[in-house]
Coordinates of C-alpha atoms and ligand atoms in Angstrom, one line a residue:
M1 CA 0.0 0.0 0.0
S2 CA 1.2 3.5 -0.7
T3 CA -0.2 4.9 2.4
L4 CA 1.3 5.1 5.9
I5 CA -0.1 5.3 9.4
P6 CA -0.7 8.9 10.7
A7 CA 1.2 9.6 13.9
K8 CA 2.0 12.2 16.5
T9 CA 5.5 13.4 17.4
S10 CA 6.6 13.3 21.0
S11 CA 5.8 17.0 21.3
G12 CA 2.2 16.2 20.3
Q13 CA 2.4 17.6 16.8
Q14 CA 0.3 15.7 14.3
V15 CA 2.1 14.3 11.3
F16 CA 0.1 13.3 8.2
I17 CA 1.6 10.3 6.5
L18 CA -1.4 9.2 4.7
K19 CA -2.1 10.5 1.3
E20 CA -4.9 13.0 0.9
G21 CA -8.2 11.2 0.5
S22 CA -7.1 8.1 2.4
S23 CA -9.1 6.8 5.3
E24 CA -8.6 4.5 8.2
T25 CA -11.2 2.4 10.0
K26 CA -10.0 0.8 13.2
G27 CA -10.9 -1.8 15.8
R28 CA -14.4 -2.9 16.2
D29 CA -15.7 -0.6 13.5
A30 CA -13.3 -2.2 11.0
Q31 CA -14.4 -5.7 12.1
K32 CA -18.1 -4.9 12.0
N33 CA -17.7 -3.4 8.6
N34 CA -15.8 -6.4 7.2
I35 CA -18.2 -8.9 8.7
F36 CA -21.2 -7.0 7.4
A37 CA -19.8 -7.0 3.9
A38 CA -18.8 -10.6 3.9
K39 CA -22.2 -11.7 5.4
L40 CA -24.0 -9.8 2.6
I41 CA -22.2 -12.0 0.0
A42 CA -23.4 -15.1 1.8
E43 CA -27.0 -13.6 1.8
I44 CA -26.9 -13.2 -2.0
V45 CA -26.1 -16.9 -2.7
K46 CA -28.0 -18.5 0.2
S47 CA -31.3 -18.8 -1.6
S48 CA -29.7 -20.8 -4.4
L49 CA -28.4 -23.6 -2.2
G50 CA -29.7 -27.1 -2.8
P51 CA -32.2 -28.8 -5.2
R52 CA -34.9 -26.4 -4.3
G53 CA -32.7 -23.4 -4.5
M54 CA -33.7 -20.5 -6.8
D55 CA -31.8 -19.3 -9.8
K56 CA -30.2 -15.9 -10.2
M57 CA -30.5 -13.8 -13.3
L58 CA -27.4 -11.8 -13.8
V59 CA -27.1 -8.9 -16.2
D60 CA -23.6 -7.7 -16.9
S61 CA -22.5 -4.2 -18.0
M62 CA -22.9 -5.2 -21.6
G63 CA -26.5 -6.3 -21.0
D64 CA -25.7 -10.0 -21.4
V65 CA -27.9 -12.2 -19.3
T66 CA -26.8 -15.3 -17.4
I67 CA -29.3 -17.5 -15.6
T68 CA -27.6 -19.7 -13.1
N69 CA -27.8 -21.4 -9.7
D70 CA -24.1 -22.0 -9.4
G71 CA -22.5 -20.2 -6.5
A72 CA -19.1 -19.7 -8.2
T73 CA -20.7 -18.4 -11.4
I74 CA -23.0 -16.0 -9.5
L75 CA -20.0 -14.5 -7.6
K76 CA -17.8 -14.4 -10.7
E77 CA -20.4 -12.4 -12.5
I78 CA -21.1 -9.8 -9.9
D79 CA -18.6 -7.0 -9.4
V80 CA -17.7 -6.9 -5.8
Q81 CA -15.5 -4.1 -4.5
H82 CA -15.4 -4.4 -0.7
P83 CA -12.1 -6.1 0.2
A84 CA -13.6 -8.4 2.9
A85 CA -16.4 -9.3 0.5
K86 CA -13.8 -10.1 -2.1
M87 CA -12.2 -12.6 0.3
V88 CA -15.4 -14.5 0.5
V89 CA -15.8 -14.4 -3.3
E90 CA -12.2 -15.9 -3.4
I91 CA -13.3 -19.0 -1.5
S92 CA -15.9 -19.8 -4.0
K93 CA -13.2 -19.6 -6.6
T94 CA -10.7 -21.8 -4.7
T95 CA -13.4 -24.3 -3.9
D96 CA -14.3 -24.4 -7.6
N97 CA -10.7 -25.0 -8.6
E98 CA -10.0 -27.6 -5.9
V99 CA -13.0 -29.8 -5.9
G100 CA -15.4 -28.2 -8.4
D101 CA -18.6 -28.3 -6.3
G102 CA -19.7 -27.0 -3.0
T103 CA -19.1 -23.3 -3.9
T104 CA -22.4 -22.1 -2.5
S105 CA -22.0 -24.1 0.6
A106 CA -18.6 -22.7 1.3
V107 CA -19.8 -19.1 1.1
V108 CA -23.0 -19.9 3.2
L109 CA -20.8 -21.5 5.8
A110 CA -18.4 -18.6 5.9
G111 CA -21.3 -16.2 6.3
A112 CA -22.6 -18.2 9.3
L113 CA -19.2 -18.4 10.9
L114 CA -18.8 -14.7 10.7
E115 CA -22.3 -14.0 11.9
N116 CA -21.7 -16.2 14.9
A117 CA -18.3 -14.7 15.5
E118 CA -19.9 -11.3 15.6
E119 CA -22.2 -12.4 18.4
L120 CA -19.1 -13.4 20.4
I121 CA -17.3 -10.2 19.6
N122 CA -20.4 -8.3 20.9
K123 CA -20.0 -10.3 24.1
D124 CA -16.4 -9.1 24.4
V125 CA -14.7 -12.3 23.3
H126 CA -11.5 -11.3 21.6
P127 CA -11.3 -12.1 17.9
T128 CA -8.0 -14.0 18.4
T129 CA -9.8 -16.3 20.9
I130 CA -12.5 -16.9 18.3
V131 CA -10.0 -17.6 15.6
D132 CA -8.2 -20.1 17.8
G133 CA -11.4 -21.8 18.8
Y134 CA -12.5 -21.9 15.1
L135 CA -9.2 -23.5 14.2
K136 CA -9.6 -26.2 16.9
A137 CA -13.1 -26.8 15.7
E138 CA -12.0 -27.0 12.1
D139 CA -9.4 -29.7 12.8
K140 CA -11.9 -31.7 14.9
A141 CA -14.5 -31.3 12.2
L142 CA -12.2 -32.6 9.5
E143 CA -11.3 -35.5 11.7
I144 CA -14.9 -36.4 12.3
L145 CA -15.7 -36.2 8.6
K146 CA -12.9 -38.7 7.8
E147 CA -14.3 -41.0 10.5
I148 CA -17.9 -41.0 9.3
A149 CA -17.1 -41.1 5.6
V150 CA -17.8 -44.3 3.7
K151 CA -15.1 -45.9 1.5
V152 CA -16.2 -46.8 -2.0
K153 CA -14.7 -48.8 -4.9
P154 CA -13.8 -46.6 -7.9
E155 CA -15.1 -49.4 -10.2
D156 CA -18.5 -49.1 -8.6
R157 CA -20.1 -47.2 -11.5
R158 CA -23.5 -46.9 -9.8
T159 CA -22.1 -45.0 -6.8
L160 CA -20.1 -42.7 -9.1
E161 CA -23.3 -42.0 -11.0
Q162 CA -25.2 -41.2 -7.9
V163 CA -22.5 -38.7 -6.8
A164 CA -22.8 -37.1 -10.2
E165 CA -26.6 -37.1 -10.0
T166 CA -26.6 -35.4 -6.6
S167 CA -24.4 -32.6 -7.8
M168 CA -26.6 -32.1 -10.9
Q169 CA -29.9 -32.4 -9.0
T170 CA -29.3 -28.9 -7.7
K171 CA -29.0 -27.3 -11.1
L172 CA -31.3 -26.3 -14.0
V173 CA -31.0 -29.6 -15.8
S174 CA -32.2 -31.6 -12.8
D175 CA -34.5 -33.9 -14.7
L176 CA -31.7 -34.8 -17.0
G177 CA -29.4 -35.8 -14.2
K178 CA -29.6 -39.5 -14.7
E179 CA -28.7 -39.6 -18.3
L180 CA -25.9 -37.0 -18.0
A181 CA -24.5 -38.8 -15.0
S182 CA -23.8 -42.0 -16.9
V183 CA -22.2 -40.0 -19.7
V184 CA -19.9 -38.3 -17.2
V185 CA -19.0 -41.5 -15.4
E186 CA -18.3 -43.4 -18.6
G187 CA -16.1 -40.6 -19.9
L188 CA -14.1 -40.2 -16.7
S189 CA -13.6 -44.0 -16.4
L190 CA -12.0 -44.0 -19.8
V191 CA -9.7 -41.1 -19.0
A192 CA -8.8 -42.1 -15.4
E193 CA -5.3 -43.5 -14.9
K194 CA -5.2 -46.1 -12.1
N195 CA -2.7 -45.7 -9.3
E196 CA -1.4 -48.8 -7.5
D197 CA -3.3 -48.0 -4.3
G198 CA -6.7 -48.2 -6.0
T199 CA -7.1 -44.5 -6.4
S200 CA -6.9 -42.9 -9.8
K201 CA -5.5 -39.8 -11.4
V202 CA -7.8 -37.8 -13.6
D203 CA -6.6 -35.1 -15.9
I204 CA -9.7 -32.9 -16.5
D205 CA -8.1 -31.5 -19.7
N206 CA -8.8 -34.8 -21.3
V207 CA -12.5 -34.4 -20.9
K208 CA -13.6 -31.6 -23.2
V209 CA -17.1 -30.3 -23.1
E210 CA -18.4 -29.0 -26.5
K211 CA -21.8 -27.3 -26.6
K212 CA -24.2 -26.6 -29.4
A213 CA -27.7 -25.1 -28.9
G214 CA -30.4 -27.1 -30.7
G215 CA -31.8 -30.6 -30.5
S216 CA -32.9 -31.8 -27.1
S217 CA -30.9 -32.1 -23.9
S218 CA -31.2 -35.9 -24.1
D219 CA -29.1 -35.8 -27.3
T220 CA -26.1 -35.0 -25.1
K221 CA -23.6 -37.7 -25.6
L222 CA -20.1 -39.0 -25.1
I223 CA -17.7 -39.0 -28.0
K224 CA -14.8 -41.3 -27.5
G225 CA -12.5 -38.9 -29.2
I226 CA -12.4 -35.3 -30.2
I227 CA -14.6 -32.9 -32.1
L228 CA -13.1 -30.1 -34.1
D229 CA -15.4 -27.2 -34.8
K230 CA -14.0 -27.0 -38.4
E231 CA -15.2 -28.3 -41.7
V232 CA -13.3 -30.4 -44.2
V233 CA -11.5 -27.8 -46.3
H234 CA -12.4 -29.0 -49.9
P235 CA -15.7 -30.2 -51.3
G236 CA -13.9 -32.8 -53.3
M237 CA -12.5 -34.5 -50.2
P238 CA -14.0 -37.6 -48.6
K239 CA -16.3 -36.7 -45.7
R240 CA -15.9 -40.0 -43.9
I241 CA -12.8 -42.1 -43.5
E242 CA -12.7 -45.3 -41.5
A243 CA -9.4 -46.6 -40.1
A244 CA -8.0 -43.1 -40.3
K245 CA -4.3 -42.5 -40.2
I246 CA -3.8 -39.0 -39.0
A247 CA -1.0 -36.6 -39.6
L248 CA -0.8 -33.5 -37.3
V249 CA 1.0 -30.7 -39.1
L250 CA 1.9 -27.5 -37.3
S251 CA 3.3 -25.6 -40.3
P252 CA 1.2 -24.1 -43.1
L253 CA 0.6 -26.1 -46.3
E254 CA 1.2 -22.9 -48.2
I255 CA 4.0 -21.0 -49.8
E256 CA 4.9 -18.6 -47.1
K257 CA 5.0 -15.0 -47.9
T258 CA 8.3 -13.2 -47.5
E259 CA 8.6 -11.1 -44.4
F260 CA 9.6 -8.0 -46.3
S261 CA 7.7 -6.8 -49.3
A262 CA 9.4 -8.1 -52.4
E263 CA 8.7 -7.2 -56.0
I264 CA 8.9 -9.7 -58.8
R265 CA 9.1 -8.3 -62.3
I266 CA 7.6 -10.6 -64.9
N267 CA 8.0 -9.6 -68.5
T268 CA 6.8 -12.5 -70.5
P269 CA 4.0 -15.1 -70.2
S270 CA 6.5 -17.9 -70.0
Q271 CA 8.2 -16.3 -67.0
M272 CA 4.8 -16.1 -65.4
K273 CA 4.1 -19.8 -66.1
G274 CA 7.6 -20.8 -64.8
F275 CA 6.9 -18.9 -61.6
L276 CA 3.5 -20.5 -61.0
D277 CA 4.9 -23.9 -62.0
Q278 CA 7.5 -23.6 -59.4
E279 CA 4.9 -22.7 -56.7
N280 CA 2.8 -25.6 -57.7
A281 CA 5.8 -27.9 -57.6
M282 CA 6.5 -26.9 -54.1
L283 CA 2.9 -27.5 -53.0
S284 CA 2.7 -30.7 -54.8
S285 CA 5.9 -31.9 -53.1
M286 CA 4.3 -31.1 -49.7
V287 CA 1.2 -33.2 -50.6
E288 CA 3.4 -36.0 -51.8
K289 CA 5.3 -36.1 -48.5
I290 CA 2.0 -36.4 -46.7
E291 CA 0.8 -39.2 -49.0
A292 CA 4.1 -41.0 -48.7
S293 CA 3.7 -41.2 -45.0
G294 CA 0.5 -43.2 -45.5
A295 CA -1.8 -40.6 -43.9
N296 CA -5.4 -40.4 -45.1
V297 CA -6.3 -37.5 -42.8
V298 CA -4.3 -34.3 -42.3
I299 CA -5.1 -31.8 -39.5
C300 CA -3.2 -28.6 -40.0
Q301 CA -2.8 -25.9 -37.4
K302 CA -2.2 -23.3 -40.1
G303 CA -3.7 -22.6 -43.5
I304 CA -3.8 -24.9 -46.6
D305 CA -3.4 -23.4 -50.0
D306 CA -6.1 -23.9 -52.6
V307 CA -3.8 -25.8 -54.9
A308 CA -2.7 -28.1 -52.0
Q309 CA -6.4 -28.6 -51.1
S310 CA -7.3 -29.9 -54.6
L311 CA -4.2 -32.0 -54.8
L312 CA -5.1 -33.6 -51.4
A313 CA -8.7 -34.1 -52.6
K314 CA -7.5 -35.9 -55.7
K315 CA -5.5 -38.3 -53.5
G316 CA -8.6 -38.9 -51.3
I317 CA -7.1 -37.3 -48.2
L318 CA -9.4 -35.5 -45.8
A319 CA -7.9 -32.3 -44.5
V320 CA -8.8 -29.8 -41.8
R321 CA -7.1 -26.4 -41.5
R322 CA -6.6 -23.9 -38.7
A323 CA -7.2 -26.3 -35.9
K324 CA -6.7 -24.8 -32.4
E325 CA -3.4 -25.3 -30.7
S326 CA -5.1 -26.9 -27.7
D327 CA -7.0 -29.3 -30.0
M328 CA -3.7 -30.3 -31.7
T329 CA -2.3 -31.2 -28.3
R330 CA -5.4 -33.2 -27.3
L331 CA -5.4 -34.9 -30.7
S332 CA -1.9 -35.9 -30.3
K333 CA -2.6 -37.4 -26.9
A334 CA -5.7 -39.1 -28.1
T335 CA -4.6 -40.6 -31.4
G336 CA -1.0 -41.2 -30.5
A337 CA 0.1 -38.9 -33.4
R338 CA 3.3 -36.9 -33.1
T339 CA 3.0 -33.3 -34.3
V340 CA 5.4 -32.3 -37.1
T341 CA 6.6 -28.9 -38.0
N342 CA 8.7 -29.9 -41.0
L343 CA 7.1 -32.1 -43.5
D344 CA 10.4 -33.6 -44.4
D345 CA 10.3 -35.3 -40.9
L346 CA 6.9 -36.8 -41.4
S347 CA 6.9 -40.6 -41.5
S348 CA 4.5 -43.4 -40.9
R349 CA 5.6 -43.5 -37.2
D350 CA 4.3 -40.0 -36.6
L351 CA 0.7 -40.9 -37.6
G352 CA -2.1 -41.3 -35.2
F353 CA -5.0 -43.6 -35.4
A354 CA -8.8 -43.3 -35.1
K355 CA -11.5 -45.7 -36.1
L356 CA -13.5 -43.0 -37.8
V357 CA -13.0 -39.4 -38.9
E358 CA -16.2 -37.9 -40.2
E359 CA -17.7 -34.5 -41.0
R360 CA -21.2 -34.1 -39.5
K361 CA -23.7 -31.4 -39.7
I362 CA -24.6 -30.0 -36.3
E363 CA -27.4 -27.4 -36.8
Q364 CA -25.9 -24.9 -39.2
D365 CA -22.3 -25.9 -38.6
K366 CA -20.1 -28.7 -40.0
W367 CA -17.9 -30.3 -37.4
V368 CA -15.3 -33.0 -37.8
F369 CA -15.6 -35.9 -35.4
I370 CA -12.5 -38.0 -34.7
E371 CA -13.8 -41.1 -32.9
G372 CA -12.6 -44.4 -31.6
C373 CA -9.1 -43.1 -30.9
K374 CA -6.3 -45.5 -30.4
N375 CA -5.6 -44.0 -27.0
P376 CA -9.1 -43.5 -25.5
K377 CA -7.7 -41.2 -22.8
A378 CA -9.3 -38.1 -24.4
V379 CA -13.0 -37.8 -24.7
T380 CA -15.5 -35.1 -25.5
I381 CA -19.0 -34.6 -24.2
L382 CA -21.2 -33.0 -26.8
V383 CA -23.9 -31.0 -25.0
R384 CA -27.2 -30.3 -26.7
G385 CA -30.2 -28.4 -25.5
G386 CA -33.1 -26.2 -26.6
S387 CA -31.4 -22.9 -26.3
Q388 CA -28.1 -21.3 -25.7
R389 CA -29.0 -20.7 -22.0
V390 CA -30.0 -24.3 -21.5
V391 CA -26.7 -25.6 -22.9
D392 CA -24.7 -23.0 -21.0
E393 CA -26.2 -24.1 -17.7
A394 CA -26.0 -27.7 -18.7
E395 CA -22.3 -27.2 -19.3
R396 CA -21.9 -25.6 -15.9
S397 CA -23.7 -28.6 -14.2
L398 CA -21.5 -31.0 -16.2
H399 CA -18.5 -29.2 -14.9
D400 CA -19.6 -29.9 -11.4
A401 CA -20.5 -33.5 -12.1
I402 CA -17.2 -34.1 -13.9
M403 CA -15.4 -32.7 -10.9
V404 CA -17.2 -34.6 -8.2
V405 CA -16.7 -37.9 -10.1
K406 CA -13.0 -37.0 -10.4
D407 CA -13.0 -36.3 -6.7
V408 CA -14.3 -39.7 -5.8
L409 CA -12.0 -41.4 -8.3
E410 CA -9.0 -39.7 -6.7
E411 CA -10.2 -40.0 -3.1
P412 CA -12.7 -42.9 -3.0
A413 CA -14.8 -41.9 0.0
I414 CA -18.3 -40.4 0.2
V415 CA -20.7 -38.9 2.7
A416 CA -24.4 -38.3 2.4
G417 CA -25.8 -35.0 1.3
G418 CA -28.7 -32.9 2.5
G419 CA -26.7 -31.4 5.3
A420 CA -26.5 -34.8 7.1
P421 CA -22.7 -34.7 7.6
E422 CA -22.8 -31.1 8.7
A423 CA -25.5 -31.9 11.3
E424 CA -23.5 -34.9 12.5
V425 CA -20.2 -33.0 12.8
A426 CA -22.1 -30.2 14.7
S427 CA -23.5 -32.7 17.1
R428 CA -20.1 -34.3 17.8
L429 CA -18.4 -30.9 18.0
R430 CA -20.8 -29.9 20.8
E431 CA -19.6 -33.0 22.8
Y432 CA -16.1 -32.0 22.1
A433 CA -16.6 -28.4 23.1
A434 CA -17.8 -29.5 26.5
K435 CA -14.4 -30.9 27.3
L436 CA -12.6 -27.7 26.4
P437 CA -11.6 -25.2 29.0
G438 CA -12.0 -21.4 28.6
R439 CA -13.6 -19.2 26.1
E440 CA -12.5 -21.3 23.1
Q441 CA -15.3 -23.5 24.1
L442 CA -17.7 -20.8 23.1
A443 CA -16.1 -20.5 19.7
V444 CA -16.3 -24.3 19.1
L445 CA -20.0 -24.2 19.9
K446 CA -20.5 -21.4 17.5
F447 CA -18.7 -23.3 14.8
A448 CA -21.1 -26.2 15.4
D449 CA -24.1 -23.8 15.1
S450 CA -22.6 -22.5 11.8
L451 CA -22.4 -25.9 10.3
E452 CA -26.1 -26.4 11.0
S453 CA -26.7 -23.5 8.7
I454 CA -26.2 -25.8 5.7
P455 CA -29.1 -28.2 6.5
L456 CA -31.2 -25.3 7.7
T457 CA -30.7 -23.3 4.6
L458 CA -31.6 -26.4 2.5
A459 CA -34.7 -26.7 4.6
E460 CA -35.6 -23.0 4.3
N461 CA -35.2 -23.1 0.5
A462 CA -37.5 -26.1 0.4
G463 CA -40.1 -24.2 2.3
M464 CA -39.8 -26.3 5.5
D465 CA -40.1 -25.0 9.0
I466 CA -36.5 -24.5 10.1
I467 CA -37.2 -24.7 13.9
D468 CA -38.9 -28.1 13.5
V469 CA -36.1 -29.3 11.3
Q470 CA -33.4 -28.1 13.7
V471 CA -35.1 -29.9 16.6
E472 CA -35.6 -33.1 14.7
L473 CA -32.1 -33.1 13.3
R474 CA -30.5 -32.6 16.7
A475 CA -32.7 -35.4 18.2
K476 CA -31.8 -37.9 15.4
H477 CA -28.1 -37.1 15.6
S478 CA -28.0 -37.5 19.3
Q479 CA -29.5 -41.0 18.7
G480 CA -26.6 -41.8 16.5
K481 CA -28.4 -41.5 13.2
T482 CA -25.4 -40.2 11.3
W483 CA -27.0 -39.7 7.9
Y484 CA -30.2 -38.0 8.8
G485 CA -30.5 -34.8 6.8
V486 CA -32.9 -32.6 5.0
N487 CA -34.6 -34.3 2.1
A488 CA -35.5 -31.3 0.1
R489 CA -37.5 -33.2 -2.4
S490 CA -40.0 -34.8 0.0
G491 CA -39.7 -31.9 2.5
K492 CA -38.9 -34.3 5.3
V493 CA -36.0 -35.1 7.6
G494 CA -34.7 -38.5 6.6
D495 CA -31.7 -40.9 6.0
M496 CA -30.0 -39.3 3.0
M497 CA -27.7 -42.3 2.5
E498 CA -30.7 -44.4 1.9
E499 CA -32.1 -41.7 -0.5
K500 CA -28.8 -42.1 -2.4
V501 CA -28.1 -38.4 -2.1
I502 CA -24.3 -38.7 -1.8
E503 CA -21.3 -36.5 -2.2
P504 CA -17.5 -36.8 -2.3
L505 CA -15.8 -36.5 1.1
A506 CA -13.3 -34.2 -0.6
V507 CA -16.0 -31.6 -1.3
K508 CA -17.2 -31.5 2.3
E509 CA -13.6 -31.2 3.5
E510 CA -12.9 -28.4 1.2
I511 CA -16.0 -26.5 2.1
I512 CA -15.0 -26.5 5.8
R513 CA -11.4 -25.7 5.1
A514 CA -12.2 -22.8 2.7
A515 CA -14.8 -21.3 4.8
S516 CA -12.7 -21.4 8.0
E517 CA -9.8 -19.9 6.3
A518 CA -11.7 -17.0 4.9
T519 CA -13.4 -16.4 8.3
S520 CA -10.0 -16.3 10.2
M521 CA -8.7 -13.9 7.6
V522 CA -11.6 -11.5 8.0
L523 CA -11.6 -11.8 11.8
R524 CA -7.9 -11.0 12.2
V525 CA -8.2 -7.7 10.5
D526 CA -8.7 -4.8 12.9
D527 CA -7.5 -1.9 10.8
I528 CA -8.5 -0.9 7.3
L529 CA -6.3 1.6 5.6
A530 CA -7.7 2.7 2.3
S531 CA -6.0 5.1 -0.1
G532 CA -8.4 7.5 -1.7
K533 CA -9.5 7.0 -5.2
S534 CA -7.1 8.9 -7.4
A535 CA -9.9 10.1 -9.6
A536 CA -11.8 11.7 -6.7
P537 CA -9.9 14.7 -5.3
A538 CA -12.3 15.2 -2.4
G539 CA -11.8 13.2 0.8
P540 CA -14.1 10.5 2.0
P541 CA -17.0 11.3 4.2
P542 CA -15.8 11.5 7.8
G543 CA -15.5 8.1 9.4
G544 CA -16.7 6.5 6.1
M545 CA -15.2 3.8 4.0
G546 CA -13.2 6.0 1.7
G547 CA -11.9 4.1 -1.3
M548 CA -13.7 0.9 -0.4
G549 CA -16.6 2.0 -2.5
G550 CA -19.1 -0.2 -0.7
M551 CA -20.6 -3.0 -2.6
G552 CA -20.6 -2.6 -6.3
M553 CA -23.5 -4.7 -7.4
Ligands
LIG1 P1 -23.0 -26.0 -3.9 O1 -22.6 -24.9 -4.8 O2 -22.6 -25.8 -2.5 O3 -22.8 -27.4 -4.5 P2 -25.8 -26.6 -4.5 O4 -26.8 -25.7 -4.9 O5 -25.3 -27.6 -5.6 O6 -24.6 -25.8 -3.9 O7 -26.3 -27.5 -3.3 C1 -25.6 -28.5 -2.7 C2 -26.3 -29.0 -1.5 O8 -27.5 -29.5 -1.8 C3 -25.5 -30.1 -0.8 O9 -25.5 -29.8 0.6 C4 -26.3 -31.3 -1.1 O10 -26.1 -32.3 -0.2 C5 -27.7 -30.8 -1.2 N1 -28.6 -31.7 -1.9 C6 -28.5 -32.2 -3.1 N2 -29.5 -33.0 -3.5 C7 -30.4 -32.9 -2.4 C8 -31.6 -33.5 -2.0 N3 -32.3 -34.3 -2.9 N4 -32.2 -33.2 -0.8 C9 -31.5 -32.4 0.0 N5 -30.3 -31.8 -0.2 C10 -29.8 -32.1 -1.4
LIG2 MG1 -23.4 -28.3 -6.2

């Protein structure tokens, strides 16, 4: 920061070290301010939690509309300015990157933790004590989660599908969940690489989601290969090649223009012909090199000259030009082809293999499908749906589903959903708290209360009576009914494991970790120094939040 703290000299003279327009908020005011802003963020996403959660319609500064129910997406789209609010937005991003799901829950939990911390601060419990208590509670909570989690076998497709279904149930495409779940599980099982200890490693880059509005959502399917959103370059080329031998070329199949502008003076028609002949000879030699390698499909990252196109067409070779760099990499991984820059180096050993390469018409566009790849470790999910918004939201749900299946493949343990694990951990934390001396006990109890905010929010969004739910949940969990949670569909408290509403252990762990971390960060701040906006020469209103600009929504 460019500002410094104002001070008084020993003789009592005030020294201004802050730039004009800067402001400082200290102590309890600063804490209140931060907690308030962070809580507001949680309020925004709260109503979208769970299968009965509402969607948000977000309009950006360009007027583009997004309709979503995904916590991370909502927070990405809104333009938050307050620094403490930003910290909370950050956790939805980290959760999204780490485990892919649970972004709303993390923010809701952080909001509850802060709200409960505020109550303690009002009772003169020092924030450091709260932070310490929360840390103890976090450790214990993670320990309890591990204890109650159920180990699963990664080969158990049905369980993986149920995990995917649970994550998609809460989204727009909820009725489609079952079909999409099997697409996701099949795709990821192909891509997963087994470790010796039974877990797997999944590289998400090998699962590409392509979307195209049109058709019906149930047309969404798994392609065991790659789709290029390009067409075959020349009408005379074959549109379908079985047992494809694929060359991946990074250099242009064109005569490259000189870097500097050159002038060629041609005086006679024969000179002209000689010049063109030479060009054609060069192109023809390129095509011959491709043919000599045995390739019947060429994917080129750069352009292909018209003459080269028709020569390739004559030889029955299918060609695609200007493929994306990322697609070239994936094609290389999937088909086993080695990319070549210099055609002189191209040999049969560099070629990749696919059972079928075919141009297909998808709505108005022609796309090239490369299927049945030799190395099936790269797959594509083609998302279809009635409108752009539907496919956009389907894509977001698929992202969550792909990530939760990956989570379980990498850490094969699950818990039930519907707030059951949160209620169980809360109940056990209360027992744990009773054994703690001092004020930290209070913080641990508040942590337990905060965890209950997850089942209670699910209940609230499902239109259930939250007091009844709270009482019933506490009773069940004290009787050792670990998986009792809120069944948002039936509107009752029930055994969520039996309902097959299940989630990865990894997601629940990450929610608790991310929310506690953000909470501690916010609570530790007792001084906000904000430099004035450079555009606004006038100082901030006295005691106000200068450059913090409030919430920009
Ligand atoms: P997040 O961004 O946190 O994943 P979601 O809107 O996806 O938010 O909601 C996730 C929560 O919904 C989880 O706690 C999950 O257990 C719960 N959930 C999913 N399906 C059901 C269901 N049928 N009944 C009750 N809760 C459910
Ligand atoms: Mg979710």
